[in-house]
PDB file of C-alpha atoms in Angstrom:
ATOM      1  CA  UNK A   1     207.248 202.921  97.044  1.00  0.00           C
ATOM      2  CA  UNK A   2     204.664 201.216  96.178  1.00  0.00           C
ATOM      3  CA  UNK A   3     205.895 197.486  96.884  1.00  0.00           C
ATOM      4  CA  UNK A   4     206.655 198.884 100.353  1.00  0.00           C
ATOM      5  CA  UNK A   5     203.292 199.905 101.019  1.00  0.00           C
ATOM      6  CA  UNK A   6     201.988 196.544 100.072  1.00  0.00           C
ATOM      7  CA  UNK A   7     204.607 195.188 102.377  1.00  0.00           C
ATOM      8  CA  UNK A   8     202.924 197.406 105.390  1.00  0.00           C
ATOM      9  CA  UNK A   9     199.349 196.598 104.653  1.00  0.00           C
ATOM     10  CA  UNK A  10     199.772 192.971 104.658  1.00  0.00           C
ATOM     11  CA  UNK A  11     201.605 193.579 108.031  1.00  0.00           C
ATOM     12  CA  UNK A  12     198.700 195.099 109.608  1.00  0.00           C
ATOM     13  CA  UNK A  13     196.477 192.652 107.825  1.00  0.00           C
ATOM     14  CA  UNK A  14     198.337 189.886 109.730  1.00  0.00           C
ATOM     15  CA  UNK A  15     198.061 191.364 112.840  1.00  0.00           C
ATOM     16  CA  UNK A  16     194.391 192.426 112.615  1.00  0.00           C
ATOM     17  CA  UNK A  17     193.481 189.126 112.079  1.00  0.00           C
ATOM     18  CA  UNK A  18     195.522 187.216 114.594  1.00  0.00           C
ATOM     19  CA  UNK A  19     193.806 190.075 117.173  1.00  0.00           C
ATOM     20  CA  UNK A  20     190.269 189.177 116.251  1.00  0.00           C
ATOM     21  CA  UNK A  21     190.803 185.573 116.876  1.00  0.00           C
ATOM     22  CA  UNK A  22     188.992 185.048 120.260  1.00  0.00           C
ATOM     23  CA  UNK A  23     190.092 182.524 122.779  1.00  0.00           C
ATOM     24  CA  UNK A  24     188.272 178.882 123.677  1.00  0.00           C
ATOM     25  CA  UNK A  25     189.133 176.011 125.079  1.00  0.00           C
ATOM     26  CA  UNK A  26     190.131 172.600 123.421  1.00  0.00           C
ATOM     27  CA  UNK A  27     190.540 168.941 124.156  1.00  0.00           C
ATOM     28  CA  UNK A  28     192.357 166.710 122.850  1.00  0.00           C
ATOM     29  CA  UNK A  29     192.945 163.529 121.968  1.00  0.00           C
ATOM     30  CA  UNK A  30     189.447 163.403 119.886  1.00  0.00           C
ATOM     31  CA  UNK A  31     188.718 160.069 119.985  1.00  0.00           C
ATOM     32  CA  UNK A  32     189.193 157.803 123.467  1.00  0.00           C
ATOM     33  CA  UNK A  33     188.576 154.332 123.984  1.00  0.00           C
ATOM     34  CA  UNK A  34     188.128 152.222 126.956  1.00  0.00           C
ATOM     35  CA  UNK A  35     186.969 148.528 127.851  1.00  0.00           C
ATOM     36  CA  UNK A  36     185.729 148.074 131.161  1.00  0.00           C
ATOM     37  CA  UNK A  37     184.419 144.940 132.620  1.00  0.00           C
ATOM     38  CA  UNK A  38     180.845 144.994 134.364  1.00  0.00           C
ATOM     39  CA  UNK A  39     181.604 146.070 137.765  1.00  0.00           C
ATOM     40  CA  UNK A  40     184.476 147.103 137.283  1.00  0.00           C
ATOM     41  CA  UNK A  41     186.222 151.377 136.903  1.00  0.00           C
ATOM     42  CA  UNK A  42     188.832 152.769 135.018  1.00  0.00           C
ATOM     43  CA  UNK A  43     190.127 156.285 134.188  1.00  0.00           C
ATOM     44  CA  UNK A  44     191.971 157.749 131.167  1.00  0.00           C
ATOM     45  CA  UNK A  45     192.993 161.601 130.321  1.00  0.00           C
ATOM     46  CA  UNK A  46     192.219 164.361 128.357  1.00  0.00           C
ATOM     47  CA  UNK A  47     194.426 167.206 127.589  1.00  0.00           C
ATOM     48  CA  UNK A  48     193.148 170.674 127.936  1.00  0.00           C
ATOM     49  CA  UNK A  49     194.400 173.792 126.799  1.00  0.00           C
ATOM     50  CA  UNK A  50     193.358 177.462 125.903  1.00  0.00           C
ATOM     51  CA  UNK A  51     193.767 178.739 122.098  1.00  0.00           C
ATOM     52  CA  UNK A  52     194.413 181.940 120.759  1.00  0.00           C
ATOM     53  CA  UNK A  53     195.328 183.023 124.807  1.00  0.00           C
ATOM     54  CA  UNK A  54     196.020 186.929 125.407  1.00  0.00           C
ATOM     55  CA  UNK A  55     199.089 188.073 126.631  1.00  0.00           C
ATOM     56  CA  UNK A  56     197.527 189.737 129.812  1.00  0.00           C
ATOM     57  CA  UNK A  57     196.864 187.552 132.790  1.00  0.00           C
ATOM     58  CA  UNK A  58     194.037 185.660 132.870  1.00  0.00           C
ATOM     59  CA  UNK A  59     191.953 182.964 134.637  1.00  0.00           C
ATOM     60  CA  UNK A  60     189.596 180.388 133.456  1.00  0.00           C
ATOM     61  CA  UNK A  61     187.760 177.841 135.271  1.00  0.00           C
ATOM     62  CA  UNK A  62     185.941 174.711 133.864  1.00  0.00           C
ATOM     63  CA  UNK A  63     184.343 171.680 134.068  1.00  0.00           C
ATOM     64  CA  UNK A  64     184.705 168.669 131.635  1.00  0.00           C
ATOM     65  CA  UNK A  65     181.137 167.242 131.527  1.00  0.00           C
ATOM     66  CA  UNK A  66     179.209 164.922 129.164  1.00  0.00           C
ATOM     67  CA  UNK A  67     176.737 166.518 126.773  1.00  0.00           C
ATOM     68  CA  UNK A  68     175.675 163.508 124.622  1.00  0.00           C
ATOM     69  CA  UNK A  69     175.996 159.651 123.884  1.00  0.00           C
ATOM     70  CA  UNK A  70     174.580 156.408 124.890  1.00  0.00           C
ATOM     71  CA  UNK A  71     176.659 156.170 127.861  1.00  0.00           C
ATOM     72  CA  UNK A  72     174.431 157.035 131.413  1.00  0.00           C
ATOM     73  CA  UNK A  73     176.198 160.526 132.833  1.00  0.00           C
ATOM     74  CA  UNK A  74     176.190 158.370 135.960  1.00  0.00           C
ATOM     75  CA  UNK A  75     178.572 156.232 134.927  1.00  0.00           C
ATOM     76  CA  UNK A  76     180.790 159.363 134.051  1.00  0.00           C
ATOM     77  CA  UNK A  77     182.783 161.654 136.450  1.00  0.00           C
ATOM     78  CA  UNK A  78     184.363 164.257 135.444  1.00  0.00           C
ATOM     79  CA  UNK A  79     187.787 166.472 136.726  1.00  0.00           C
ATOM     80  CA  UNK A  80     187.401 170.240 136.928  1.00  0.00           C
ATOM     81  CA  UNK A  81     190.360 172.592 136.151  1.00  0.00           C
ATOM     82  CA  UNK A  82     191.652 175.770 136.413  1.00  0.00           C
ATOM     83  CA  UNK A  83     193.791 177.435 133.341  1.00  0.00           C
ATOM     84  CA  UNK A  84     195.923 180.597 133.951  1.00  0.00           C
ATOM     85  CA  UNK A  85     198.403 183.027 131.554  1.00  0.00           C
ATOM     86  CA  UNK A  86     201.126 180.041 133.209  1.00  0.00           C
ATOM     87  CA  UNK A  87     199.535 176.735 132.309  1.00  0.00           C
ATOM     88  CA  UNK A  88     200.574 175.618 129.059  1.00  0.00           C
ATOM     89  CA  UNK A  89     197.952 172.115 129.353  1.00  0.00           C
ATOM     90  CA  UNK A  90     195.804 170.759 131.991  1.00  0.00           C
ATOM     91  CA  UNK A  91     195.695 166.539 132.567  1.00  0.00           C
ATOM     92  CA  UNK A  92     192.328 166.154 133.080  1.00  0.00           C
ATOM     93  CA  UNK A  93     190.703 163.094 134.310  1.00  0.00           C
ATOM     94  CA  UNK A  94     187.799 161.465 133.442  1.00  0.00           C
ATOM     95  CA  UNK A  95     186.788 158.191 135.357  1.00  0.00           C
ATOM     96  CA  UNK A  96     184.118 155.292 134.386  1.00  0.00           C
ATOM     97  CA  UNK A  97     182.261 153.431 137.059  1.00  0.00           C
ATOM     98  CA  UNK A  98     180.182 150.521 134.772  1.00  0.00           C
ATOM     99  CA  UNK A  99     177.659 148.857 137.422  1.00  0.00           C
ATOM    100  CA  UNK A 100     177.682 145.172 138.128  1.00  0.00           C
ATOM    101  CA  UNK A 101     173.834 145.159 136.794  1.00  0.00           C
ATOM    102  CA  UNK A 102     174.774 146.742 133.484  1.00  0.00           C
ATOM    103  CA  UNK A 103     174.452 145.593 129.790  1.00  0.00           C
ATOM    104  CA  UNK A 104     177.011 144.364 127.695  1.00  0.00           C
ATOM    105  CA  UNK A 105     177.912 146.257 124.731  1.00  0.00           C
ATOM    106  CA  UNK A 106     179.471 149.454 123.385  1.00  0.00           C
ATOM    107  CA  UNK A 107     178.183 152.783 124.981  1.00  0.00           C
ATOM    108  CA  UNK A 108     179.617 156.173 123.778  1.00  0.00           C
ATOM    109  CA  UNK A 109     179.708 159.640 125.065  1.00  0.00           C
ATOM    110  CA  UNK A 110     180.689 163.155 123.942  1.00  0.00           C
ATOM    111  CA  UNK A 111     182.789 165.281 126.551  1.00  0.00           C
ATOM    112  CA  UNK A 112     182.766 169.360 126.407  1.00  0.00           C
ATOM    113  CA  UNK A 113     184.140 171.473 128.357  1.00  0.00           C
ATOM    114  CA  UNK A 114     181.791 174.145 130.331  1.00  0.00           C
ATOM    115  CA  UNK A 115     183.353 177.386 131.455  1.00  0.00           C
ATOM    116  CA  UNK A 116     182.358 177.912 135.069  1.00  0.00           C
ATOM    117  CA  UNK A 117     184.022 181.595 135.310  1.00  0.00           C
ATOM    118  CA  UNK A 118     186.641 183.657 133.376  1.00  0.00           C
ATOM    119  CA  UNK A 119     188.347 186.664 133.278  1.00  0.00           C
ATOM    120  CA  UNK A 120     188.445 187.101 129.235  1.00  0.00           C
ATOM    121  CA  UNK A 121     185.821 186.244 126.846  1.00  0.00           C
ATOM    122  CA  UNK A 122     186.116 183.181 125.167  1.00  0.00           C
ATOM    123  CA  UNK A 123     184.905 182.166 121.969  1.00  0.00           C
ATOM    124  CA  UNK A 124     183.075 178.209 122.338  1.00  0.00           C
ATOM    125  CA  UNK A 125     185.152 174.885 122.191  1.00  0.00           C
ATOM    126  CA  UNK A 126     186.696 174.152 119.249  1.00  0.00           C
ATOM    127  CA  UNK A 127     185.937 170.279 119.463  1.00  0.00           C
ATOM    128  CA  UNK A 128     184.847 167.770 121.863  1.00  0.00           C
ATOM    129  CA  UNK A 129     185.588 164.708 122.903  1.00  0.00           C
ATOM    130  CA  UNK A 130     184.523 161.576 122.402  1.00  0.00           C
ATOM    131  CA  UNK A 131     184.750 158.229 124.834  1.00  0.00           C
ATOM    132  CA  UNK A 132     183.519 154.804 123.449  1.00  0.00           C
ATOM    133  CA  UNK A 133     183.219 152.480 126.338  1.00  0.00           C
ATOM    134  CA  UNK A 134     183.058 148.379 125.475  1.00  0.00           C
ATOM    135  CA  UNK A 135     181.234 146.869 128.409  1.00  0.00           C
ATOM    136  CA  UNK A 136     182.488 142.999 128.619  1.00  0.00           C
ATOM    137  CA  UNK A 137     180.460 140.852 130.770  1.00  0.00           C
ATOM    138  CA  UNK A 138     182.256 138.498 133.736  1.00  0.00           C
ATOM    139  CA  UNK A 139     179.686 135.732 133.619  1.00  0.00           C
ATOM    140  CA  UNK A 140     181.815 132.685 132.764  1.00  0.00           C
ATOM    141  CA  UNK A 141     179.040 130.122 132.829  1.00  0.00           C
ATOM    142  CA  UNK A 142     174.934 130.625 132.052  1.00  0.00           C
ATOM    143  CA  UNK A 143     172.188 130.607 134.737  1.00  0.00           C
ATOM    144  CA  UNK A 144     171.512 127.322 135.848  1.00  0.00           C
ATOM    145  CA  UNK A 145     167.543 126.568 136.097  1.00  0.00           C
ATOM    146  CA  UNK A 146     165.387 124.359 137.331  1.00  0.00           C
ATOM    147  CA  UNK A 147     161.459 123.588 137.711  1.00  0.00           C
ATOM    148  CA  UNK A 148     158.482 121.164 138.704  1.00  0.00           C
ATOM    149  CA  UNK A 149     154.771 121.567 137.380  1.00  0.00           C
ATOM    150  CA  UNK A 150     152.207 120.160 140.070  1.00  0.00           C
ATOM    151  CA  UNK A 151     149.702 118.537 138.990  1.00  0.00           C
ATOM    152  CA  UNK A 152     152.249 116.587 136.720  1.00  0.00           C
ATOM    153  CA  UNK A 153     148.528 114.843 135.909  1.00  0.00           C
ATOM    154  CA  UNK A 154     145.150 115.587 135.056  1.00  0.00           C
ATOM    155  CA  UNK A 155     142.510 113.081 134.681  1.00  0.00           C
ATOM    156  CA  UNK A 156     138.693 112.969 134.038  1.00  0.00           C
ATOM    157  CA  UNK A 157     139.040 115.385 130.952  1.00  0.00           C
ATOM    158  CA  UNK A 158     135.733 117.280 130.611  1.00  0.00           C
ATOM    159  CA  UNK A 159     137.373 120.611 128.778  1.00  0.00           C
ATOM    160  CA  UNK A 160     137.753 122.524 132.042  1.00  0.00           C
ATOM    161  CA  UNK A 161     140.637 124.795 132.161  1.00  0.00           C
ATOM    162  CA  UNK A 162     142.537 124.147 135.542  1.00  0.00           C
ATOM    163  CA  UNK A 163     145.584 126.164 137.026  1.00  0.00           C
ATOM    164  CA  UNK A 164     148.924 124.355 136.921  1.00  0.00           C
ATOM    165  CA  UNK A 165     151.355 125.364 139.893  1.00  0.00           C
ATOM    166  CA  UNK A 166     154.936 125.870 138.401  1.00  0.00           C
ATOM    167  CA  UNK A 167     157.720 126.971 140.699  1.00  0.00           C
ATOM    168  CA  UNK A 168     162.040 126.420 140.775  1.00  0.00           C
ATOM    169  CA  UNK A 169     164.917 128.545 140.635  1.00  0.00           C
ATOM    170  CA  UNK A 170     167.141 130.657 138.847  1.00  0.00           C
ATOM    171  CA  UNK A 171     170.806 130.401 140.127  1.00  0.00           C
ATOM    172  CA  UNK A 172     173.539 133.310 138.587  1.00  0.00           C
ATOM    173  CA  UNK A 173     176.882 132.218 138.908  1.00  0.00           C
ATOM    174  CA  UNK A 174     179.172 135.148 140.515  1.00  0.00           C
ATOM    175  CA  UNK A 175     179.712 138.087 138.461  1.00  0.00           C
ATOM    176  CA  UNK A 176     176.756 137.536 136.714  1.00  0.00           C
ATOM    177  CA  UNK A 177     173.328 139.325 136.640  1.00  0.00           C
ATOM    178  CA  UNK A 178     169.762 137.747 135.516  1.00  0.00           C
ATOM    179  CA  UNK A 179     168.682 139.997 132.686  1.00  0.00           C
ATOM    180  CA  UNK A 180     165.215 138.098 131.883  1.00  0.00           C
ATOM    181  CA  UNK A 181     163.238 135.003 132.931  1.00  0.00           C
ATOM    182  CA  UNK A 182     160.420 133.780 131.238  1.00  0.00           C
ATOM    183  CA  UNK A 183     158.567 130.503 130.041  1.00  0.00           C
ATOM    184  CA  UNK A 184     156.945 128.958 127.228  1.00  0.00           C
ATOM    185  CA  UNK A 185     153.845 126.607 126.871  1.00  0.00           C
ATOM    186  CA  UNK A 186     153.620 124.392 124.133  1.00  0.00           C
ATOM    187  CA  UNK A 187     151.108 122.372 123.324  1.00  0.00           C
ATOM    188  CA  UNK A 188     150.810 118.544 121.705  1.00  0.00           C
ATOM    189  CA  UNK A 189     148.044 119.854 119.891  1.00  0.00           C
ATOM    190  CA  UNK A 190     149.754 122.855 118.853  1.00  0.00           C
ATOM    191  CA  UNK A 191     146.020 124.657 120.120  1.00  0.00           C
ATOM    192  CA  UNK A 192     147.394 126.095 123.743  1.00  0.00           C
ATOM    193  CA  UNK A 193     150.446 128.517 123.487  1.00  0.00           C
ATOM    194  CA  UNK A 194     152.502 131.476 124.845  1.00  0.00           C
ATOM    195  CA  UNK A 195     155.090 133.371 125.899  1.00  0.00           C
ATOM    196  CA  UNK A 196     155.356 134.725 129.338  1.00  0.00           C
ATOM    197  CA  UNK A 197     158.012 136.550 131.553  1.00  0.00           C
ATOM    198  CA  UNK A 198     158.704 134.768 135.255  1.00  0.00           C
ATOM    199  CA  UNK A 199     159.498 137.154 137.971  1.00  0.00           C
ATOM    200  CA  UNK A 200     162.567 136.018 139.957  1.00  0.00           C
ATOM    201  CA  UNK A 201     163.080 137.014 143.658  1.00  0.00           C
ATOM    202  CA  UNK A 202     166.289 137.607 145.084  1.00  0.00           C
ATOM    203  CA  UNK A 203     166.984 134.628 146.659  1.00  0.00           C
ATOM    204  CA  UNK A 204     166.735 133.022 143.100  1.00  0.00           C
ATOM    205  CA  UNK A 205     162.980 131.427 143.372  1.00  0.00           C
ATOM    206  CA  UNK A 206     160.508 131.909 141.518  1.00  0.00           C
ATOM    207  CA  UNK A 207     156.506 130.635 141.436  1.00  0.00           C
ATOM    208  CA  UNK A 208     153.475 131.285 138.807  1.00  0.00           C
ATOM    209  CA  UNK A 209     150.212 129.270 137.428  1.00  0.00           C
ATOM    210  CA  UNK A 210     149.138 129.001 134.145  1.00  0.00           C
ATOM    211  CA  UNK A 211     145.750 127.772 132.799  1.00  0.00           C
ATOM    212  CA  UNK A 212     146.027 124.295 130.752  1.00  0.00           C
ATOM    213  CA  UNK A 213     142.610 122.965 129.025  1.00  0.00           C
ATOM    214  CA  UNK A 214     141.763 119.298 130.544  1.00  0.00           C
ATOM    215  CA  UNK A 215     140.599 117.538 127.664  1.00  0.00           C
ATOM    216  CA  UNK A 216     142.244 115.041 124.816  1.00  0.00           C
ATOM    217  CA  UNK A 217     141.534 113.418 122.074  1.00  0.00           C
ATOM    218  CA  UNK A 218     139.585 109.900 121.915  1.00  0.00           C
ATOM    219  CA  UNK A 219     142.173 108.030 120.311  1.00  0.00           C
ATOM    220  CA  UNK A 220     144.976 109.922 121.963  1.00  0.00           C
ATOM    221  CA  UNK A 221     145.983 106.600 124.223  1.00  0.00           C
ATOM    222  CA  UNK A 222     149.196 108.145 126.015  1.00  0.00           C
ATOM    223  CA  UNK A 223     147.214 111.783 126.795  1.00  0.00           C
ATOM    224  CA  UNK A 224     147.923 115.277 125.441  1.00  0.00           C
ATOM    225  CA  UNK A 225     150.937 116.246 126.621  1.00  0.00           C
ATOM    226  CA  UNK A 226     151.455 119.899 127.401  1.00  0.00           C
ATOM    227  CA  UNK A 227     155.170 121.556 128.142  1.00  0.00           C
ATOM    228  CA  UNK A 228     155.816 124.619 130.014  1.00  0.00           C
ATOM    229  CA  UNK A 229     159.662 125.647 129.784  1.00  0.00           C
ATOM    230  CA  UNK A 230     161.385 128.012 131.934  1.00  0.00           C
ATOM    231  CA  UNK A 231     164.748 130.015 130.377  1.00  0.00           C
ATOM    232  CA  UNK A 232     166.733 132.711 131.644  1.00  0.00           C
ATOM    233  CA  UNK A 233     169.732 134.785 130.131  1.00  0.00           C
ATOM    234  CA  UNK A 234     172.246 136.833 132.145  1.00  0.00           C
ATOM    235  CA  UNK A 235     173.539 140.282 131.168  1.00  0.00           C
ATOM    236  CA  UNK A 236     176.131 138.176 128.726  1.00  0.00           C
ATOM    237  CA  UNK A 237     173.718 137.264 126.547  1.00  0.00           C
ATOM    238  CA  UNK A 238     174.315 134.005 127.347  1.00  0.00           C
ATOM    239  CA  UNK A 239     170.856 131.301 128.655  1.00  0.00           C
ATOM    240  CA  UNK A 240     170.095 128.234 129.586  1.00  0.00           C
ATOM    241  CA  UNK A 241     165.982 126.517 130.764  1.00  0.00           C
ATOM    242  CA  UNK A 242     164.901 123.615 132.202  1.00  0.00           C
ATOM    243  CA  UNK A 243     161.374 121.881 130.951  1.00  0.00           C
ATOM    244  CA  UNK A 244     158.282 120.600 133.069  1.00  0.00           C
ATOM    245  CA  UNK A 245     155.801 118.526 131.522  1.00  0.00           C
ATOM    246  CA  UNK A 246     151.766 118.105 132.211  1.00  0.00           C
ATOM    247  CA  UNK A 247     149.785 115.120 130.296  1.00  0.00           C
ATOM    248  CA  UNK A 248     146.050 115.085 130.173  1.00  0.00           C
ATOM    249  CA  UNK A 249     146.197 111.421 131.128  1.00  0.00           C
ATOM    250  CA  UNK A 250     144.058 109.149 128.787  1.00  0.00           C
ATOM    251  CA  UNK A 251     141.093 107.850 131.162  1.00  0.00           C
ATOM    252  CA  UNK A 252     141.560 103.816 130.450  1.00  0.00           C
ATOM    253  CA  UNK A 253     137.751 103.017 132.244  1.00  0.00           C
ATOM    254  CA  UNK A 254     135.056 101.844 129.033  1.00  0.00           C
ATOM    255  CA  UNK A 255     137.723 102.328 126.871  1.00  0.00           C
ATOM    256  CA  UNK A 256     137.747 105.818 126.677  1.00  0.00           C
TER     257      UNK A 256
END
């Protein structure tokens, strides 16, 4: 008697607890991975299903939507879907669009579902999802730059400080995007010195002044020479400059 009494109460145990487990939603795989190219799209699929379901009919609609990561939401669209007592999984679809202008690198995101409406309660998701996206780049060659200083000269040094006209171009090859321009003054006299960024227009061209000090040393018989260098780097990673020089020409009259 009694081991049949046992028997029956570990029965109902059974039961009671597979009837308090509510129903939710779960994804799978856990883990997806995709490599897209700047510029480029690409899709891949996540498997949806509902745990735990009742056995009355039911509905439940949702939307697969991105709740966290590195990876910009607009890069990310999502699938809705619609599960019933009759679907056993949903394919759901979730596309990439990586613009031409982005970075190169590895972005990540984490993909939940969000109930829209249902007909039972549901208990929350189980476990998302989550996408890491390697962004390659498409540049196959670095920006190619060029630039001219005017004056090129300055004579009759007197310790003035006198604008120097620098202007060129930045030309991306196709596929590529500038990421950062700038120059760099150096000085023979290691006194005059910095770091600037150089804003590009779109047709590649770009034009600034920077103060140099006219004035040299006595003895200094080929002039102070100052250099102002121009670089860029594409979204790659990948740079290349060009140089422009300015002397403080040595003034040959009395010696000096």
């Amino acid at each position: 008697m009694k081991k049949s009494v046992l028997i029956a109460a570990a029965v109902i145990a059974v039961l009671t607890t597979g009837q308090a487990l509510a129903a939710n939603l779960g994804l799978s795989p856990a883990n997806l991975a995709m490599t897209l190219a700047t510029g480029d799209s690409g899709s891949t699929t996540v498997i949806g299903n509902v745990n735990n379901p009742p056995l009355m009919p039911y509905t439940i609609a949702m939307q697969l939507r991105p709740v966290g990561g590195s990876l910009p939401a607009s890069w990310l669209t999502t699938q809705p879907g619609m599960f019933t007592n009759r679907t056993a999984a949903l394919l759901l679809t979730l596309t990439v669009r990586v613009p031409a202008s982005a970075a190169a690198g590895t972005y990540t995101a984490i993909v939940q579902p969000v109930v829209m409406s249902s007909s039972i309660p549901l208990a929350p998701a189980t476990q998302p999802v989550q996408l890491v996206l390697t962004v390659t780049s498409k540049c196959a060659a670095p920006p190619a730059v060029s630039v001219s200083a005017a004056p090129a000269e300055l004579s009759s040094p007197n310790g003035r400080l006198e604008d120097i006209a620098l202007s060129g171009t930045v030309a991306v090859p196709e596929g590529c995007t500038l990421a950062r321009a700038w120059y760099t003054l150096t000085d023979e006299y290691g006194i005059l010195g910095e770091t600037k960024d150089v804003a590009v227009g779109a047709d590649g061209s770009f034009a600034f002044t920077a103060p140099v000090q006219v004035s040299r040393r006595g003895d200094d018989k080929d002039g102070r020479l100052y250099q102002f260098t121009v670089s860029a780097s594409d979204e790659a990673g990948t740079g290349s400059s060009a140089p422009a020089s300015v002397v403080v020409a040595h003034d040959q009259r009395g010696g000096k």
